[in-house]
Short mmCIF file of C-alpha atoms in Angstrom, two decimals:
data_model
loop_
_atom_site.label_atom_id
_atom_site.label_comp_id
_atom_site.label_asym_id
_atom_site.label_seq_id
_atom_site.Cartn_x
_atom_site.Cartn_y
_atom_site.Cartn_z
CA UNK A 1 -35.26 -3.02 26.21
CA UNK A 2 -33.30 -5.69 28.11
CA UNK A 3 -33.53 -9.75 27.51
CA UNK A 4 -35.68 -12.14 29.67
CA UNK A 5 -33.12 -14.50 28.74
CA UNK A 6 -29.44 -14.49 28.32
CA UNK A 7 -28.76 -13.79 24.72
CA UNK A 8 -25.78 -15.57 23.00
CA UNK A 9 -23.21 -12.56 23.26
CA UNK A 10 -23.57 -12.39 27.69
CA UNK A 11 -23.20 -16.54 27.18
CA UNK A 12 -19.89 -15.96 25.44
CA UNK A 13 -18.80 -12.80 27.27
CA UNK A 14 -19.46 -14.40 30.26
CA UNK A 15 -17.21 -17.64 29.26
CA UNK A 16 -14.83 -14.79 27.89
CA UNK A 17 -14.44 -13.07 31.53
CA UNK A 18 -13.34 -17.33 32.41
CA UNK A 19 -11.72 -17.48 29.80
CA UNK A 20 -9.11 -14.49 31.04
CA UNK A 21 -10.08 -15.51 35.17
CA UNK A 22 -6.46 -17.99 34.56
CA UNK A 23 -8.72 -20.50 36.55
CA UNK A 24 -9.27 -23.22 33.46
CA UNK A 25 -5.27 -22.72 32.60
CA UNK A 26 -4.09 -23.43 36.36
CA UNK A 27 -6.56 -26.39 36.67
CA UNK A 28 -5.06 -27.88 33.87
CA UNK A 29 -1.34 -27.36 35.48
CA UNK A 30 -2.89 -28.75 38.05
CA UNK A 31 -4.44 -32.30 36.33
CA UNK A 32 -7.71 -30.86 37.56
CA UNK A 33 -9.56 -29.46 34.79
CA UNK A 34 -12.71 -31.89 35.47
CA UNK A 35 -13.46 -30.42 38.78
CA UNK A 36 -14.30 -27.46 37.26
CA UNK A 37 -16.79 -28.79 35.32
CA UNK A 38 -19.48 -28.34 34.67
CA UNK A 39 -19.74 -24.53 34.32
CA UNK A 40 -22.70 -22.72 35.43
CA UNK A 41 -24.23 -19.33 34.21
CA UNK A 42 -25.91 -17.43 36.92
CA UNK A 43 -28.43 -15.22 35.25
CA UNK A 44 -31.37 -13.86 37.31
CA UNK A 45 -34.34 -15.98 37.24
CA UNK A 46 -38.34 -14.57 35.62
CA UNK A 47 -40.80 -13.30 37.69
CA UNK A 48 -44.15 -14.54 37.15
CA UNK A 49 -45.52 -11.05 36.63
CA UNK A 50 -42.80 -10.92 33.61
CA UNK A 51 -43.22 -14.08 32.17
CA UNK A 52 -47.57 -13.31 32.09
CA UNK A 53 -46.84 -10.16 30.67
CA UNK A 54 -43.91 -11.21 28.50
CA UNK A 55 -45.05 -14.73 27.06
CA UNK A 56 -44.16 -14.13 22.81
CA UNK A 57 -40.84 -12.41 23.22
CA UNK A 58 -39.68 -14.72 26.24
CA UNK A 59 -40.77 -17.89 23.82
CA UNK A 60 -38.64 -16.28 21.47
CA UNK A 61 -36.03 -16.04 23.39
CA UNK A 62 -36.36 -19.25 24.40
CA UNK A 63 -36.41 -20.76 21.02
CA UNK A 64 -33.07 -18.35 19.77
CA UNK A 65 -31.66 -20.23 22.72
CA UNK A 66 -32.94 -24.02 21.94
CA UNK A 67 -31.33 -23.37 18.10
CA UNK A 68 -27.66 -22.63 19.46
CA UNK A 69 -28.00 -25.25 22.33
CA UNK A 70 -25.54 -28.35 22.55
CA UNK A 71 -28.10 -30.70 21.62
CA UNK A 72 -28.46 -29.25 18.40
CA UNK A 73 -24.84 -28.08 17.78
CA UNK A 74 -23.46 -30.92 19.39
CA UNK A 75 -21.18 -28.28 21.10
CA UNK A 76 -21.98 -25.52 23.44
CA UNK A 77 -23.93 -24.34 26.26
CA UNK A 78 -26.51 -27.19 28.02
CA UNK A 79 -30.00 -25.29 28.77
CA UNK A 80 -31.62 -27.25 31.72
CA UNK A 81 -35.62 -26.89 31.03
CA UNK A 82 -37.82 -27.42 33.81
CA UNK A 83 -41.84 -26.47 33.87
CA UNK A 84 -42.99 -23.41 35.34
CA UNK A 85 -46.91 -22.90 35.93
CA UNK A 86 -48.20 -19.81 36.11
CA UNK A 87 -51.80 -18.85 37.14
CA UNK A 88 -52.42 -16.75 33.55
CA UNK A 89 -50.28 -18.59 30.83
CA UNK A 90 -50.28 -22.06 32.31
CA UNK A 91 -47.54 -24.34 32.20
CA UNK A 92 -44.05 -23.18 30.31
CA UNK A 93 -40.80 -24.50 30.01
CA UNK A 94 -37.87 -21.97 31.14
CA UNK A 95 -34.08 -23.10 31.30
CA UNK A 96 -34.05 -22.86 35.33
CA UNK A 97 -30.00 -23.16 34.46
CA UNK A 98 -27.27 -23.01 31.79
CA UNK A 99 -23.93 -24.79 31.74
CA UNK A 100 -21.11 -25.98 29.96
CA UNK A 101 -19.75 -29.18 30.51
CA UNK A 102 -16.78 -29.63 29.45
CA UNK A 103 -13.73 -27.52 28.28
CA UNK A 104 -14.20 -28.63 24.31
CA UNK A 105 -17.39 -26.60 25.30
CA UNK A 106 -16.15 -23.96 25.98
CA UNK A 107 -13.42 -23.48 23.39
CA UNK A 108 -16.07 -24.08 20.85
CA UNK A 109 -17.95 -21.42 22.02
CA UNK A 110 -15.24 -18.19 22.47
CA UNK A 111 -13.45 -19.65 19.31
CA UNK A 112 -9.92 -20.54 21.47
CA UNK A 113 -9.56 -23.86 20.57
CA UNK A 114 -6.47 -22.90 18.56
CA UNK A 115 -5.79 -20.90 21.66
CA UNK A 116 -5.79 -23.63 24.05
CA UNK A 117 -3.79 -26.19 21.43
CA UNK A 118 -0.67 -23.72 21.60
CA UNK A 119 -1.31 -22.88 25.22
CA UNK A 120 -0.79 -27.06 25.71
CA UNK A 121 1.94 -27.29 23.30
CA UNK A 122 3.99 -24.69 24.85
CA UNK A 123 3.50 -25.86 28.36
CA UNK A 124 5.18 -29.03 27.23
CA UNK A 125 8.34 -27.30 25.80
CA UNK A 126 8.79 -25.52 28.55
CA UNK A 127 8.60 -27.33 31.92
CA UNK A 128 10.46 -30.20 29.37
CA UNK A 129 13.15 -28.32 30.13
CA UNK A 130 12.47 -26.77 33.07
CA UNK A 131 9.42 -27.96 35.17
CA UNK A 132 9.93 -25.00 38.09
CA UNK A 133 8.10 -22.83 35.24
CA UNK A 134 4.59 -25.11 36.86
CA UNK A 135 4.58 -21.98 38.64
CA UNK A 136 5.52 -18.99 36.25
CA UNK A 137 2.96 -20.27 33.28
CA UNK A 138 -0.11 -20.39 36.48
CA UNK A 139 0.63 -16.61 36.36
CA UNK A 140 1.17 -15.55 32.64
CA UNK A 141 -1.09 -18.21 31.03
CA UNK A 142 -1.99 -15.66 28.12
CA UNK A 143 1.42 -15.35 28.03
CA UNK A 144 2.00 -18.38 26.57
CA UNK A 145 -0.71 -17.48 23.71
CA UNK A 146 0.25 -14.60 22.35
CA UNK A 147 4.30 -15.07 22.65
CA UNK A 148 5.38 -16.34 19.17
CA UNK A 149 8.92 -16.86 19.75
CA UNK A 150 9.35 -19.77 22.24
CA UNK A 151 12.33 -21.51 20.59
CA UNK A 152 14.47 -18.40 20.42
CA UNK A 153 12.90 -17.25 24.39
CA UNK A 154 14.11 -21.22 24.87
CA UNK A 155 17.93 -20.93 23.30
CA UNK A 156 18.17 -17.29 25.59
CA UNK A 157 16.62 -19.04 28.62
CA UNK A 158 19.43 -21.73 27.90
CA UNK A 159 22.33 -19.49 27.45
CA UNK A 160 21.54 -17.24 31.16
CA UNK A 161 20.82 -20.54 32.80
CA UNK A 162 23.84 -22.33 32.25
CA UNK A 163 26.37 -19.04 31.40
CA UNK A 164 27.79 -18.29 34.61
CA UNK A 165 29.86 -15.01 33.09
CA UNK A 166 27.63 -13.31 30.93
CA UNK A 167 28.90 -10.12 31.64
CA UNK A 168 31.90 -11.09 28.93
CA UNK A 169 29.58 -10.19 26.09
CA UNK A 170 27.09 -7.58 25.08
CA UNK A 171 23.52 -8.23 23.98
CA UNK A 172 24.64 -8.45 20.22
CA UNK A 173 27.57 -10.70 20.79
CA UNK A 174 26.22 -13.31 23.04
CA UNK A 175 27.04 -16.39 21.46
CA UNK A 176 22.75 -17.67 20.96
CA UNK A 177 21.24 -18.21 17.84
CA UNK A 178 18.72 -15.39 17.36
CA UNK A 179 19.20 -12.60 15.47
CA UNK A 180 20.82 -9.97 17.39
CA UNK A 181 17.70 -7.74 18.25
CA UNK A 182 15.77 -10.83 19.40
CA UNK A 183 16.01 -10.07 23.01
CA UNK A 184 15.61 -6.27 22.27
CA UNK A 185 12.05 -7.60 20.66
CA UNK A 186 11.17 -9.95 23.42
CA UNK A 187 12.81 -8.33 26.36
CA UNK A 188 9.18 -8.37 27.80
CA UNK A 189 9.27 -12.07 28.38
CA UNK A 190 12.68 -12.58 28.63
CA UNK A 191 12.80 -10.61 31.97
CA UNK A 192 9.59 -12.24 33.49
CA UNK A 193 10.71 -15.32 32.71
CA UNK A 194 15.11 -14.84 33.74
CA UNK A 195 13.86 -13.02 36.91
CA UNK A 196 11.95 -16.15 38.20
CA UNK A 197 14.54 -18.72 37.42
CA UNK A 198 17.53 -17.11 37.95
CA UNK A 199 19.45 -17.00 41.77
CA UNK A 200 19.36 -13.90 43.22
CA UNK A 201 23.10 -13.34 43.05
CA UNK A 202 22.82 -13.38 38.93
CA UNK A 203 20.68 -10.92 39.17
CA UNK A 204 21.02 -6.94 39.94
CA UNK A 205 17.88 -6.29 41.75
CA UNK A 206 18.24 -2.21 41.07
CA UNK A 207 18.94 -2.50 37.27
CA UNK A 208 16.07 -1.63 34.91
CA UNK A 209 17.85 -1.72 31.34
CA UNK A 210 18.02 -6.04 30.48
CA UNK A 211 21.67 -5.57 30.07
CA UNK A 212 23.07 -4.52 33.42
CA UNK A 213 20.47 -6.27 35.18
CA UNK A 214 21.34 -9.53 33.96
CA UNK A 215 24.84 -8.81 33.93
CA UNK A 216 25.92 -8.05 30.15
CA UNK A 217 28.01 -5.29 29.47
CA UNK A 218 26.10 -2.13 28.21
CA UNK A 219 27.05 1.04 27.62
CA UNK A 220 27.55 3.14 30.89
CA UNK A 221 27.47 6.14 32.13
CA UNK A 222 30.60 8.00 32.11
CA UNK A 223 31.98 9.61 35.30
CA UNK A 224 34.13 12.51 34.36
CA UNK A 225 37.93 12.58 36.62
CA UNK A 226 39.16 15.85 37.07
CA UNK A 227 42.76 15.77 39.12
CA UNK A 228 43.21 18.76 41.35
CA UNK A 229 46.73 17.54 42.56
CA UNK A 230 49.66 18.36 40.20
CA UNK A 231 51.36 15.45 41.78
CA UNK A 232 48.92 12.91 41.46
CA UNK A 233 48.36 13.69 37.98
CA UNK A 234 52.14 12.62 37.04
CA UNK A 235 52.02 10.09 39.14
CA UNK A 236 48.45 9.02 37.12
CA UNK A 237 49.19 9.95 33.69
CA UNK A 238 51.75 9.25 31.72
CA UNK A 239 50.40 12.22 29.49
CA UNK A 240 49.82 14.72 32.18
CA UNK A 241 45.93 13.88 31.49
CA UNK A 242 44.04 15.94 34.30
CA UNK A 243 40.92 15.47 32.91
CA UNK A 244 38.69 12.57 31.42
CA UNK A 245 35.86 10.37 31.80
CA UNK A 246 35.59 6.76 32.00
CA UNK A 247 33.08 4.19 31.76
CA UNK A 248 31.45 3.52 35.60
CA UNK A 249 32.26 0.02 36.22
CA UNK A 250 35.89 0.60 35.43
CA UNK A 251 35.55 3.94 37.88
CA UNK A 252 34.21 1.43 40.75
CA UNK A 253 36.96 -0.48 40.47
CA UNK A 254 39.57 2.52 39.52
CA UNK A 255 41.19 2.86 43.47
CA UNK A 256 42.55 6.24 42.56
CA UNK A 257 45.46 6.94 44.84
CA UNK A 258 43.57 9.78 46.60
CA UNK A 259 42.12 11.50 49.72
CA UNK A 260 40.11 13.52 48.96
CA UNK A 261 36.90 13.60 47.01
CA UNK A 262 34.59 16.11 45.65
CA UNK A 263 31.39 14.50 44.42
CA UNK A 264 29.74 17.83 42.02
CA UNK A 265 26.23 17.21 41.58
CA UNK A 266 25.77 16.19 38.30
CA UNK A 267 22.16 18.05 36.29
CA UNK A 268 21.32 16.67 32.65
CA UNK A 269 22.04 19.93 31.38
CA UNK A 270 25.42 20.64 32.28
CA UNK A 271 24.65 24.26 33.46
CA UNK A 272 26.94 23.72 36.68
CA UNK A 273 29.70 22.29 34.43
CA UNK A 274 31.53 25.56 35.47
CA UNK A 275 31.44 24.62 38.90
CA UNK A 276 33.37 21.32 38.04
CA UNK A 277 36.06 23.33 35.73
CA UNK A 278 36.73 25.48 38.65
CA UNK A 279 37.31 24.04 41.73
CA UNK A 280 40.69 24.55 42.60
CA UNK A 281 44.19 22.95 42.71
CA UNK A 282 44.43 21.03 46.37
CA UNK A 283 47.09 18.17 47.43
CA UNK A 284 45.47 14.72 47.29
CA UNK A 285 42.20 15.40 45.92
CA UNK A 286 39.92 15.07 42.64
CA UNK A 287 36.38 15.57 41.49
CA UNK A 288 34.16 13.48 39.89
CA UNK A 289 30.83 15.02 37.76
CA UNK A 290 28.99 12.90 35.26
CA UNK A 291 26.27 13.27 33.15
CA UNK A 292 23.28 10.88 33.12
CA UNK A 293 24.16 9.39 36.20
CA UNK A 294 22.33 8.91 39.59
CA UNK A 295 24.15 8.74 42.66
CA UNK A 296 23.16 5.68 43.59
CA UNK A 297 25.66 4.79 41.08
CA UNK A 298 28.77 5.38 43.23
CA UNK A 299 27.61 2.53 45.43
CA UNK A 300 29.74 0.37 44.28
CA UNK A 301 32.51 2.55 44.35
CA UNK A 302 33.44 0.88 47.02
CA UNK A 303 37.45 2.64 47.24
CA UNK A 304 36.06 5.68 48.14
CA UNK A 305 35.04 4.10 51.68
CA UNK A 306 38.20 5.60 52.99
CA UNK A 307 38.33 8.68 51.41
CA UNK A 308 37.51 12.21 52.28
CA UNK A 309 34.19 12.59 50.52
CA UNK A 310 32.61 15.76 49.91
CA UNK A 311 29.10 16.20 48.51
CA UNK A 312 27.98 19.85 46.53
CA UNK A 313 24.85 20.67 45.33
CA UNK A 314 21.45 22.70 44.89
CA UNK A 315 20.34 24.02 47.86
CA UNK A 316 16.48 22.91 47.79
CA UNK A 317 13.92 19.98 49.24
CA UNK A 318 15.62 17.47 46.21
CA UNK A 319 19.02 18.93 46.81
CA UNK A 320 18.80 17.64 50.82
CA UNK A 321 17.10 14.34 49.90
CA UNK A 322 20.29 13.25 46.75
CA UNK A 323 22.69 13.72 50.33
CA UNK A 324 20.40 11.57 52.39
CA UNK A 325 20.87 9.08 49.52
CA UNK A 326 25.30 9.45 49.47
CA UNK A 327 25.30 9.94 52.85
CA UNK A 328 23.27 6.18 53.05
CA UNK A 329 26.32 4.46 50.73
CA UNK A 330 29.22 6.30 52.50
CA UNK A 331 28.44 7.34 56.17
CA UNK A 332 31.42 10.09 56.47
CA UNK A 333 29.92 12.39 53.44
CA UNK A 334 30.54 16.02 54.23
CA UNK A 335 28.45 18.63 52.86
CA UNK A 336 30.15 21.83 51.31
CA UNK A 337 28.21 24.90 50.32
CA UNK A 338 25.18 23.56 51.60
CA UNK A 339 24.19 25.27 54.45
CA UNK A 340 22.28 28.27 55.72
CA UNK A 341 24.79 31.08 55.49
CA UNK A 342 25.72 30.31 52.00
CA UNK A 343 22.09 30.36 51.46
CA UNK A 344 21.29 33.61 53.17
CA UNK A 345 24.32 34.90 51.68
CA UNK A 346 23.03 34.80 48.28
CA UNK A 347 19.69 36.33 48.64
CA UNK A 348 19.37 37.79 45.42
CA UNK A 349 19.90 34.58 43.67
CA UNK A 350 17.70 32.62 44.89
CA UNK A 351 14.29 31.24 43.31
CA UNK A 352 11.34 29.54 43.94
CA UNK A 353 10.91 25.70 43.34
CA UNK A 354 7.38 23.97 43.75
CA UNK A 355 6.88 22.58 47.53
CA UNK A 356 7.54 18.75 47.77
CA UNK A 357 6.28 16.96 50.94
CA UNK A 358 8.31 16.64 53.35
CA UNK A 359 9.96 13.28 54.13
CA UNK A 360 12.28 11.67 56.79
CA UNK A 361 16.09 12.18 56.12
CA UNK A 362 17.58 9.63 58.79
CA UNK A 363 21.37 10.41 56.95
CA UNK A 364 21.45 14.25 57.56
CA UNK A 365 22.93 15.53 60.08
CA UNK A 366 21.01 17.92 62.78
CA UNK A 367 22.49 20.94 61.41
CA UNK A 368 21.52 19.57 58.16
CA UNK A 369 17.66 18.43 59.23
CA UNK A 370 17.25 21.62 60.37
CA UNK A 371 18.00 23.95 57.57
CA UNK A 372 15.72 20.84 55.45
CA UNK A 373 12.40 22.09 57.43
CA UNK A 374 13.24 25.51 57.02
CA UNK A 375 12.83 24.73 53.27
CA UNK A 376 10.28 22.41 53.16
CA UNK A 377 8.35 25.27 54.89
CA UNK A 378 9.18 28.12 52.43
CA UNK A 379 6.81 28.77 49.89
CA UNK A 380 8.51 31.18 47.99
CA UNK A 381 13.07 31.75 47.57
CA UNK A 382 13.16 28.06 48.43
CA UNK A 383 16.07 27.10 46.32
CA UNK A 384 19.50 28.32 45.32
CA UNK A 385 21.58 26.43 42.57
CA UNK A 386 24.20 25.97 43.60
CA UNK A 387 25.93 27.40 40.14
CA UNK A 388 24.69 31.06 41.53
CA UNK A 389 26.81 30.06 44.64
CA UNK A 390 29.95 32.80 43.97
CA UNK A 391 33.47 31.42 43.15
CA UNK A 392 35.02 33.57 46.24
CA UNK A 393 32.37 32.22 48.55
CA UNK A 394 33.34 28.56 47.62
CA UNK A 395 37.14 29.54 47.62
CA UNK A 396 36.58 30.83 51.34
CA UNK A 397 34.69 27.31 51.96
CA UNK A 398 37.11 24.72 50.82
CA UNK A 399 40.32 26.94 52.62
#
């Protein structure tokens, strides 16, 4: 059975919602707390019929509200009572309004005095060092209450705000007086704060992990390189090394003295590694392959811009989407063994892949676009994995 008057749980539930809306915290930050009080609770008034038919129940509910009200407890909700005339039961005194008159009353009712004290003290601590954080606090007030390691967080903020070259260090060796796991354990709030405080040029917006995002050293994916020219092998390595792996950052700065680069689509399973290993010798050429890096990682290898670039991936929708992304970075790139002739010459190796929504791929050539549209329309036998392309076919294409 529903109550006719608000109950204590109903009142506190409403106040918890007010607490979670953030406006109380925002009013505090803008020094406008007095403007939002009193809070007025809205509820359905009792009809004359309900009053006449349920008077004993309503009187009991009224007494319960009176016993727990501010006038009895010294803190809490205020009942604004007024007489109500009813033909059948006569004059009755009922609450016409329930208000929370002060912040102190609200905190008392929802037992948040400790949390509010924490919020105000941490707010003062943060704004003393970084006044610009007022807007951040306004949007994330509950983070101030839930997080407990603010002393360490401020040390990390101070370092990144004052250090112009954090990329000299891995996270565990940063010269900050916190334990080596501190950043890992608090990276959520730290990322939110650093994104707010740091200038755009100090953040790699494309990186989601903490270290690369804020330009620290990290365990980078490895790029595997095969030198396809014996003369380049002698020129590059005194030890005759033709196949090696280097971290992505070093690869981006490599500026290798070649004229041609083959980019082989990497697969986490490495099942196409032999495609990479069996590329034939070619003057002035190298091939690159890497487990665990996306083609987007190559965009900072600016030395590739003046090379003859070739990309070889699967013949399917996803393969052409990857090709489109690579060509967005390197407009002169050419695809190899990703045409309809290759597809039709390997009919026995075609498989069915789940169809994906058609996308506008603006960096494909006209011929590639037509083939992509053809594959997108096929329900079956719409994929040819690169490792299924016969070696003799590849050699014929490479000339």
